[in-house]
Amino acid sequence: MWIFVAYFVPQILPEAKVSNRQKSGIIFRNESWSGEITITGDIWAMPGTRVNIIPGTKISVRRLGDIFNLDWLPWHLKQGMNTEEEWMGVKNGEFFWDEQNKISLYFAKVYALGMKEQPIIIEAENATEETKVEFNVISIKEGIVSFGKLSNYRKMSLGNKVTVRDSRLSNTGECSLCADRTSPTIYNNIFESAVRAYITVDGGSPKISNNLFTVSKGKGVIVDPERFGAPLIYYNNFEMPGSVALEFTGGGEEIGGTVILNSFSGGSIIEIPCDSKVQIAQNSIVGVLRFAHSGNCVGSLILGANFWQTTDKEAIFREKIVDKEKRFEVLIPAILSTPPADIGRLKE
């Protein structure tokens, strides 16, 4: 019965038009959104449904007063700021979910196909450039978000068959985009200001390319490949002086992923564990490569050919590769004297 309701009923019912109105609750049929939509409570879409969002649509999410809360997990109901150690994923200094008052959006399929002149906006109600995190989750299992302006949410969870492209993501919390054991495509976006990170990858293999990551309180891209994750990170500009632009955690994975043809600005940091399998090659690394301290690093790691602003190996090991433990060796068989011609974002 559940399968019939979740997957077959949406195919039988005609598509519902949702325009210039308030919205909350369960979506059990295909819908088309347009105009100005105010989200007043949690949205939970049945697995077989599809939401089409028309170019120029503005979706405003109410900051307080969730009239249709669908998340009653006790740790998500907790309120206030965490002033102690990390608890249920909420770090010290971060606000708890307060799910009874804060809104979450859980979609199945979403096709939000904006246009350059008519972007799709998803933000907190009455938001300004100074507005921070005001609602909890945007979750999309399948679909496309293009030419969007998305802001003021805690996290945006992406399924395997999701593409986010040509969009601007700003003033977010835990992660502007999250790939938890999934492999979405993240292409040609601009990331501005996140509390914790712009992109987090846990065990997934997303394609992350042609994006601009700007200065932020949080980090750029955090990757935990776990065992079989292999993200492909290429043609990106990390303009993040003084911040961790790219961090690989864990170590000991089977593959690790590839970091190639990226531009890392001066003062930016790439951080990896000594037993990481990630391949780092053909990048411009004007910042530093830092090794996460473990206290038991032994053996060696071979780096691919990168541009370091110098071809002097002694200078690279002295100034560019930092926090290497004494019993661990880093090998650099080749050094690029100039950056690759096609490095970083494609020029429009």
CSV table of C-alpha atoms in Angstrom, one decimal:
chain,number,residue,atom,x,y,z
A,1,MET,CA,0.0,0.0,0.0
A,2,TRP,CA,2.8,2.4,0.9
A,3,ILE,CA,4.6,1.8,-2.4
A,4,PHE,CA,1.4,2.5,-4.3
A,5,VAL,CA,0.8,5.8,-2.5
A,6,ALA,CA,4.4,6.9,-2.6
A,7,TYR,CA,5.2,6.0,-6.2
A,8,PHE,CA,2.1,5.4,-8.3
A,9,VAL,CA,-0.4,7.9,-7.0
A,10,PRO,CA,1.8,10.9,-8.1
A,11,GLN,CA,1.8,9.4,-11.6
A,12,ILE,CA,-2.0,9.3,-11.7
A,13,LEU,CA,-2.9,12.7,-10.3
A,14,PRO,CA,-2.5,15.8,-12.4
A,15,GLU,CA,0.3,18.2,-11.6
A,16,ALA,CA,-0.7,20.9,-9.1
A,17,LYS,CA,0.1,24.5,-9.7
A,18,VAL,CA,1.5,26.3,-6.7
A,19,SER,CA,1.9,30.1,-7.2
A,20,ASN,CA,2.1,33.1,-4.9
A,21,ARG,CA,0.9,31.3,-1.8
A,22,GLN,CA,2.0,29.8,1.5
A,23,LYS,CA,3.2,26.2,1.5
A,24,SER,CA,3.9,23.4,4.0
A,25,GLY,CA,3.2,19.7,4.7
A,26,ILE,CA,3.4,16.5,2.6
A,27,ILE,CA,3.7,16.6,-1.2
A,28,PHE,CA,1.9,13.6,-2.6
A,29,ARG,CA,1.6,14.7,-6.3
A,30,ASN,CA,3.8,16.4,-8.9
A,31,GLU,CA,3.8,20.2,-8.4
A,32,SER,CA,4.9,23.3,-10.4
A,33,TRP,CA,6.0,26.3,-8.3
A,34,SER,CA,6.1,29.8,-9.5
A,35,GLY,CA,5.9,33.4,-8.2
A,36,GLU,CA,6.5,34.0,-4.6
A,37,ILE,CA,6.2,31.0,-2.3
A,38,THR,CA,6.4,31.4,1.5
A,39,ILE,CA,7.3,28.2,3.3
A,40,THR,CA,5.5,28.2,6.7
A,41,GLY,CA,6.3,24.6,7.9
A,42,ASP,CA,8.3,21.5,7.0
A,43,ILE,CA,8.0,20.1,3.4
A,44,TRP,CA,8.2,16.4,3.0
A,45,ALA,CA,7.8,15.0,-0.6
A,46,MET,CA,6.7,11.4,-1.3
A,47,PRO,CA,9.5,9.5,-3.1
A,48,GLY,CA,7.6,9.4,-6.5
A,49,THR,CA,6.9,13.1,-6.7
A,50,ARG,CA,8.6,15.8,-8.7
A,51,VAL,CA,8.6,19.5,-8.1
A,52,ASN,CA,9.3,21.8,-11.0
A,53,ILE,CA,10.4,25.4,-10.0
A,54,ILE,CA,9.9,28.0,-12.7
A,55,PRO,CA,12.6,30.6,-13.5
A,56,GLY,CA,12.2,33.7,-11.4
A,57,THR,CA,10.5,31.9,-8.5
A,58,LYS,CA,11.3,33.3,-5.0
A,59,ILE,CA,10.9,30.9,-2.1
A,60,SER,CA,11.0,32.5,1.3
A,61,VAL,CA,11.3,30.3,4.4
A,62,ARG,CA,9.8,31.5,7.6
A,63,ARG,CA,12.4,32.0,10.3
A,64,LEU,CA,10.3,30.9,13.3
A,65,GLY,CA,7.0,29.1,13.9
A,66,ASP,CA,7.1,25.8,12.0
A,67,ILE,CA,3.3,25.1,11.7
A,68,PHE,CA,3.8,21.6,10.3
A,69,ASN,CA,6.8,20.0,12.0
A,70,LEU,CA,7.6,16.5,10.7
A,71,ASP,CA,10.9,15.9,12.6
A,72,TRP,CA,10.5,14.8,16.2
A,73,LEU,CA,14.0,13.4,16.8
A,74,PRO,CA,14.8,14.5,20.4
A,75,TRP,CA,18.3,15.8,19.5
A,76,HIS,CA,16.8,17.9,16.7
A,77,LEU,CA,14.3,19.6,19.1
A,78,LYS,CA,17.1,20.9,21.3
A,79,GLN,CA,17.2,24.8,21.4
A,80,GLY,CA,19.9,27.4,22.0
A,81,MET,CA,23.6,27.5,21.3
A,82,ASN,CA,25.9,24.6,22.2
A,83,THR,CA,28.4,26.0,24.7
A,84,GLU,CA,29.9,22.6,25.5
A,85,GLU,CA,31.6,19.8,23.6
A,86,GLU,CA,30.2,18.6,20.2
A,87,TRP,CA,26.8,16.9,20.7
A,88,MET,CA,25.0,15.0,18.0
A,89,GLY,CA,26.9,16.7,15.2
A,90,VAL,CA,26.4,20.3,16.6
A,91,LYS,CA,29.8,21.8,17.5
A,92,ASN,CA,30.6,24.2,20.2
A,93,GLY,CA,29.4,27.7,19.3
A,94,GLU,CA,26.8,26.4,16.8
A,95,PHE,CA,23.1,26.6,17.4
A,96,PHE,CA,21.0,23.4,17.9
A,97,TRP,CA,18.4,22.5,15.3
A,98,ASP,CA,15.4,23.8,17.2
A,99,GLU,CA,13.3,21.7,14.7
A,100,GLN,CA,10.0,22.5,16.4
A,101,ASN,CA,10.5,26.1,15.3
A,102,LYS,CA,12.9,25.9,12.4
A,103,ILE,CA,11.8,24.6,9.0
A,104,SER,CA,13.3,21.8,6.8
A,105,LEU,CA,12.6,21.0,3.2
A,106,TYR,CA,12.8,17.3,2.1
A,107,PHE,CA,12.3,16.8,-1.7
A,108,ALA,CA,12.4,13.7,-3.9
A,109,LYS,CA,12.9,15.1,-7.4
A,110,VAL,CA,13.4,18.8,-7.9
A,111,TYR,CA,14.0,20.5,-11.2
A,112,ALA,CA,14.8,24.2,-10.3
A,113,LEU,CA,15.9,25.4,-13.7
A,114,GLY,CA,16.5,29.1,-13.3
A,115,MET,CA,18.0,31.5,-15.9
A,116,LYS,CA,20.8,34.0,-15.6
A,117,GLU,CA,18.3,36.9,-15.8
A,118,GLN,CA,15.7,35.0,-13.8
A,119,PRO,CA,17.4,33.1,-11.0
A,120,ILE,CA,15.5,30.9,-8.5
A,121,ILE,CA,15.9,32.3,-5.0
A,122,ILE,CA,15.6,30.2,-1.8
A,123,GLU,CA,16.3,32.2,1.3
A,124,ALA,CA,15.0,33.1,4.7
A,125,GLU,CA,12.0,35.4,4.8
A,126,ASN,CA,12.9,39.1,4.7
A,127,ALA,CA,16.6,38.1,4.2
A,128,THR,CA,19.4,40.7,3.8
A,129,GLU,CA,23.1,40.2,3.0
A,130,GLU,CA,23.7,40.0,6.8
A,131,THR,CA,21.1,37.3,7.5
A,132,LYS,CA,22.7,34.1,8.7
A,133,VAL,CA,21.3,30.6,9.2
A,134,GLU,CA,17.5,30.7,9.7
A,135,PHE,CA,16.3,27.3,8.6
A,136,ASN,CA,17.6,23.7,8.8
A,137,VAL,CA,17.7,21.5,5.7
A,138,ILE,CA,17.2,21.4,2.0
A,139,SER,CA,17.4,17.8,0.9
A,140,ILE,CA,17.2,16.7,-2.8
A,141,LYS,CA,17.4,13.1,-3.9
A,142,GLU,CA,17.4,13.7,-7.6
A,143,GLY,CA,17.3,16.6,-10.0
A,144,ILE,CA,18.9,19.8,-11.1
A,145,VAL,CA,19.4,23.2,-9.5
A,146,SER,CA,20.7,25.8,-12.0
A,147,PHE,CA,21.0,29.6,-11.7
A,148,GLY,CA,19.9,29.6,-8.1
A,149,LYS,CA,20.6,31.9,-5.2
A,150,LEU,CA,20.5,29.8,-2.1
A,151,SER,CA,21.2,31.1,1.4
A,152,ASN,CA,20.4,31.0,5.2
A,153,TYR,CA,20.2,27.2,5.7
A,154,ARG,CA,22.1,24.8,7.9
A,155,LYS,CA,22.8,22.1,5.3
A,156,MET,CA,21.8,21.0,1.8
A,157,SER,CA,21.9,17.3,1.3
A,158,LEU,CA,22.4,15.9,-2.3
A,159,GLY,CA,21.5,12.5,-3.7
A,160,ASN,CA,23.4,10.6,-6.4
A,161,LYS,CA,21.5,12.0,-9.3
A,162,VAL,CA,21.7,15.7,-8.4
A,163,THR,CA,23.5,18.5,-10.3
A,164,VAL,CA,24.0,21.9,-8.7
A,165,ARG,CA,25.3,24.4,-11.2
A,166,ASP,CA,25.7,28.1,-12.1
A,167,SER,CA,24.4,29.1,-8.6
A,168,ARG,CA,25.4,31.3,-5.7
A,169,LEU,CA,25.4,29.8,-2.3
A,170,SER,CA,25.9,32.1,0.7
A,171,ASN,CA,25.5,32.5,4.5
A,172,THR,CA,25.1,28.8,5.2
A,173,GLY,CA,25.9,26.7,8.3
A,174,GLU,CA,27.1,23.1,8.5
A,175,CYS,CA,27.6,22.7,4.7
A,176,SER,CA,26.5,24.6,1.7
A,177,LEU,CA,26.4,21.3,-0.1
A,178,CYS,CA,26.7,17.9,1.5
A,179,ALA,CA,27.4,14.6,-0.2
A,180,ASP,CA,27.0,11.8,2.3
A,181,ARG,CA,27.9,8.6,0.4
A,182,THR,CA,26.5,10.1,-2.8
A,183,SER,CA,28.1,11.3,-6.0
A,184,PRO,CA,26.4,14.5,-7.2
A,185,THR,CA,27.8,17.0,-9.7
A,186,ILE,CA,28.8,20.4,-8.4
A,187,TYR,CA,29.7,22.7,-11.3
A,188,ASN,CA,30.3,26.4,-11.8
A,189,ASN,CA,29.0,27.8,-8.5
A,190,ILE,CA,30.2,30.6,-6.3
A,191,PHE,CA,30.4,29.9,-2.6
A,192,GLU,CA,30.3,32.8,-0.1
A,193,SER,CA,30.4,32.5,3.7
A,194,ALA,CA,29.8,29.3,5.6
A,195,VAL,CA,30.0,28.6,9.3
A,196,ARG,CA,31.6,25.1,9.0
A,197,ALA,CA,32.3,24.3,5.3
A,198,TYR,CA,31.2,24.9,1.8
A,199,ILE,CA,31.2,21.3,0.7
A,200,THR,CA,31.4,18.1,2.8
A,201,VAL,CA,32.0,14.7,1.3
A,202,ASP,CA,31.6,11.5,3.4
A,203,GLY,CA,32.3,8.3,1.5
A,204,GLY,CA,31.1,9.7,-1.8
A,205,SER,CA,32.6,10.4,-5.2
A,206,PRO,CA,31.2,13.7,-6.4
A,207,LYS,CA,32.5,15.7,-9.3
A,208,ILE,CA,33.4,19.2,-8.1
A,209,SER,CA,34.6,21.5,-10.9
A,210,ASN,CA,34.7,25.1,-12.1
A,211,ASN,CA,33.7,26.6,-8.8
A,212,LEU,CA,34.8,29.7,-6.9
A,213,PHE,CA,35.4,29.3,-3.2
A,214,THR,CA,35.8,32.7,-1.4
A,215,VAL,CA,37.0,33.7,2.0
A,216,SER,CA,34.9,32.2,4.8
A,217,LYS,CA,34.8,31.6,8.5
A,218,GLY,CA,34.6,27.9,7.7
A,219,LYS,CA,36.6,25.6,5.4
A,220,GLY,CA,36.3,25.1,1.7
A,221,VAL,CA,35.9,21.4,0.9
A,222,ILE,CA,36.2,18.7,3.6
A,223,VAL,CA,36.5,15.1,2.3
A,224,ASP,CA,36.4,11.9,4.3
A,225,PRO,CA,36.7,9.2,1.5
A,226,GLU,CA,36.1,6.5,4.1
A,227,ARG,CA,37.1,3.3,2.2
A,228,PHE,CA,36.0,3.6,-1.4
A,229,GLY,CA,35.2,7.3,-1.9
A,230,ALA,CA,37.0,8.9,-4.8
A,231,PRO,CA,35.9,12.6,-5.4
A,232,LEU,CA,37.2,14.3,-8.5
A,233,ILE,CA,38.1,18.0,-7.7
A,234,TYR,CA,39.3,19.9,-10.7
A,235,TYR,CA,39.3,23.4,-12.4
A,236,ASN,CA,38.3,25.2,-9.2
A,237,ASN,CA,39.6,28.5,-7.8
A,238,PHE,CA,40.2,28.5,-4.0
A,239,GLU,CA,40.5,32.2,-3.1
A,240,MET,CA,40.7,31.5,0.7
A,241,PRO,CA,43.8,33.2,2.2
A,242,GLY,CA,44.2,32.2,5.9
A,243,SER,CA,41.7,29.4,5.6
A,244,VAL,CA,41.7,25.6,5.0
A,245,ALA,CA,40.7,25.5,1.4
A,246,LEU,CA,40.7,21.7,1.0
A,247,GLU,CA,40.9,19.1,3.8
A,248,PHE,CA,41.1,15.3,3.5
A,249,THR,CA,40.4,13.4,6.8
A,250,GLY,CA,40.6,9.8,7.8
A,251,GLY,CA,43.3,8.3,5.6
A,252,GLY,CA,43.9,4.6,4.8
A,253,GLU,CA,41.3,4.6,2.1
A,254,GLU,CA,41.5,2.4,-1.0
A,255,ILE,CA,41.4,5.2,-3.7
A,256,GLY,CA,41.2,8.7,-2.1
A,257,GLY,CA,40.3,10.8,-5.1
A,258,THR,CA,42.0,13.2,-7.5
A,259,VAL,CA,42.8,16.9,-7.1
A,260,ILE,CA,43.9,18.3,-10.4
A,261,LEU,CA,44.1,21.7,-12.3
A,262,ASN,CA,43.0,23.8,-9.3
A,263,SER,CA,44.2,27.2,-8.3
A,264,PHE,CA,44.9,27.6,-4.6
A,265,SER,CA,45.6,31.3,-3.6
A,266,GLY,CA,48.3,32.6,-1.4
A,267,GLY,CA,47.7,31.9,2.3
A,268,SER,CA,45.3,29.0,1.6
A,269,ILE,CA,45.9,25.6,3.1
A,270,ILE,CA,45.5,22.1,1.8
A,271,GLU,CA,45.5,19.6,4.7
A,272,ILE,CA,45.8,15.8,4.3
A,273,PRO,CA,46.7,12.8,6.5
A,274,CYS,CA,50.1,11.2,5.8
A,275,ASP,CA,48.4,7.9,4.7
A,276,SER,CA,46.0,9.6,2.3
A,277,LYS,CA,45.7,8.1,-1.2
A,278,VAL,CA,44.5,11.3,-2.8
A,279,GLN,CA,46.4,12.2,-6.1
A,280,ILE,CA,47.4,15.9,-6.1
A,281,ALA,CA,48.8,17.0,-9.5
A,282,GLN,CA,48.9,19.9,-12.0
A,283,ASN,CA,47.7,22.4,-9.5
A,284,SER,CA,48.9,25.9,-8.7
A,285,ILE,CA,49.6,25.8,-4.9
A,286,VAL,CA,50.5,29.3,-3.9
A,287,GLY,CA,49.5,28.5,-0.3
A,288,VAL,CA,50.8,25.5,1.7
A,289,LEU,CA,50.3,21.8,2.0
A,290,ARG,CA,49.9,20.8,5.6
A,291,PHE,CA,50.0,17.3,7.1
A,292,ALA,CA,47.5,16.5,9.8
A,293,HIS,CA,49.4,15.5,13.0
A,294,SER,CA,49.0,11.9,14.0
A,295,GLY,CA,52.2,11.1,15.9
A,296,ASN,CA,52.9,7.9,14.1
A,297,CYS,CA,53.5,8.8,10.5
A,298,VAL,CA,56.0,6.6,8.8
A,299,GLY,CA,56.8,5.7,5.2
A,300,SER,CA,56.4,8.1,2.3
A,301,LEU,CA,54.0,9.9,0.0
A,302,ILE,CA,54.6,10.9,-3.6
A,303,LEU,CA,53.2,14.2,-4.9
A,304,GLY,CA,52.4,14.8,-8.5
A,305,ALA,CA,53.9,17.7,-10.5
A,306,ASN,CA,52.5,21.0,-9.2
A,307,PHE,CA,53.3,24.7,-9.5
A,308,TRP,CA,54.7,26.0,-6.2
A,309,GLN,CA,55.9,29.5,-7.3
A,310,THR,CA,59.4,28.1,-7.1
A,311,THR,CA,61.4,25.2,-8.5
A,312,ASP,CA,63.7,25.1,-5.5
A,313,LYS,CA,62.9,21.8,-3.7
A,314,GLU,CA,64.6,23.0,-0.5
A,315,ALA,CA,62.4,26.1,-0.5
A,316,ILE,CA,59.3,24.0,-1.1
A,317,PHE,CA,60.0,21.7,1.8
A,318,ARG,CA,60.9,24.6,4.0
A,319,GLU,CA,58.0,27.0,3.2
A,320,LYS,CA,55.3,25.1,1.3
A,321,ILE,CA,55.1,21.6,2.9
A,322,VAL,CA,54.5,22.0,6.6
A,323,ASP,CA,53.9,19.9,9.7
A,324,LYS,CA,55.6,16.8,8.2
A,325,GLU,CA,56.6,14.4,10.9
A,326,LYS,CA,60.3,13.4,11.0
A,327,ARG,CA,59.9,9.7,10.2
A,328,PHE,CA,57.7,10.5,7.2
A,329,GLU,CA,59.1,11.3,3.7
A,330,VAL,CA,57.5,13.4,1.0
A,331,LEU,CA,58.7,12.8,-2.6
A,332,ILE,CA,58.4,15.4,-5.4
A,333,PRO,CA,59.7,13.8,-8.6
A,334,ALA,CA,58.7,16.8,-10.8
A,335,ILE,CA,57.9,20.5,-10.3
A,336,LEU,CA,56.1,22.7,-12.7
A,337,SER,CA,58.0,26.0,-13.5
A,338,THR,CA,54.7,27.7,-14.6
A,339,PRO,CA,51.1,27.0,-13.9
A,340,PRO,CA,49.2,24.9,-16.4
A,341,ALA,CA,47.6,27.1,-19.1
A,342,ASP,CA,44.1,25.9,-18.4
A,343,ILE,CA,44.2,25.9,-14.6
A,344,GLY,CA,41.3,27.0,-12.5
A,345,ARG,CA,37.8,28.1,-13.6
A,346,LEU,CA,37.0,28.4,-17.2
A,347,LYS,CA,36.9,32.1,-18.3
A,348,GLU,CA,33.4,33.2,-19.3
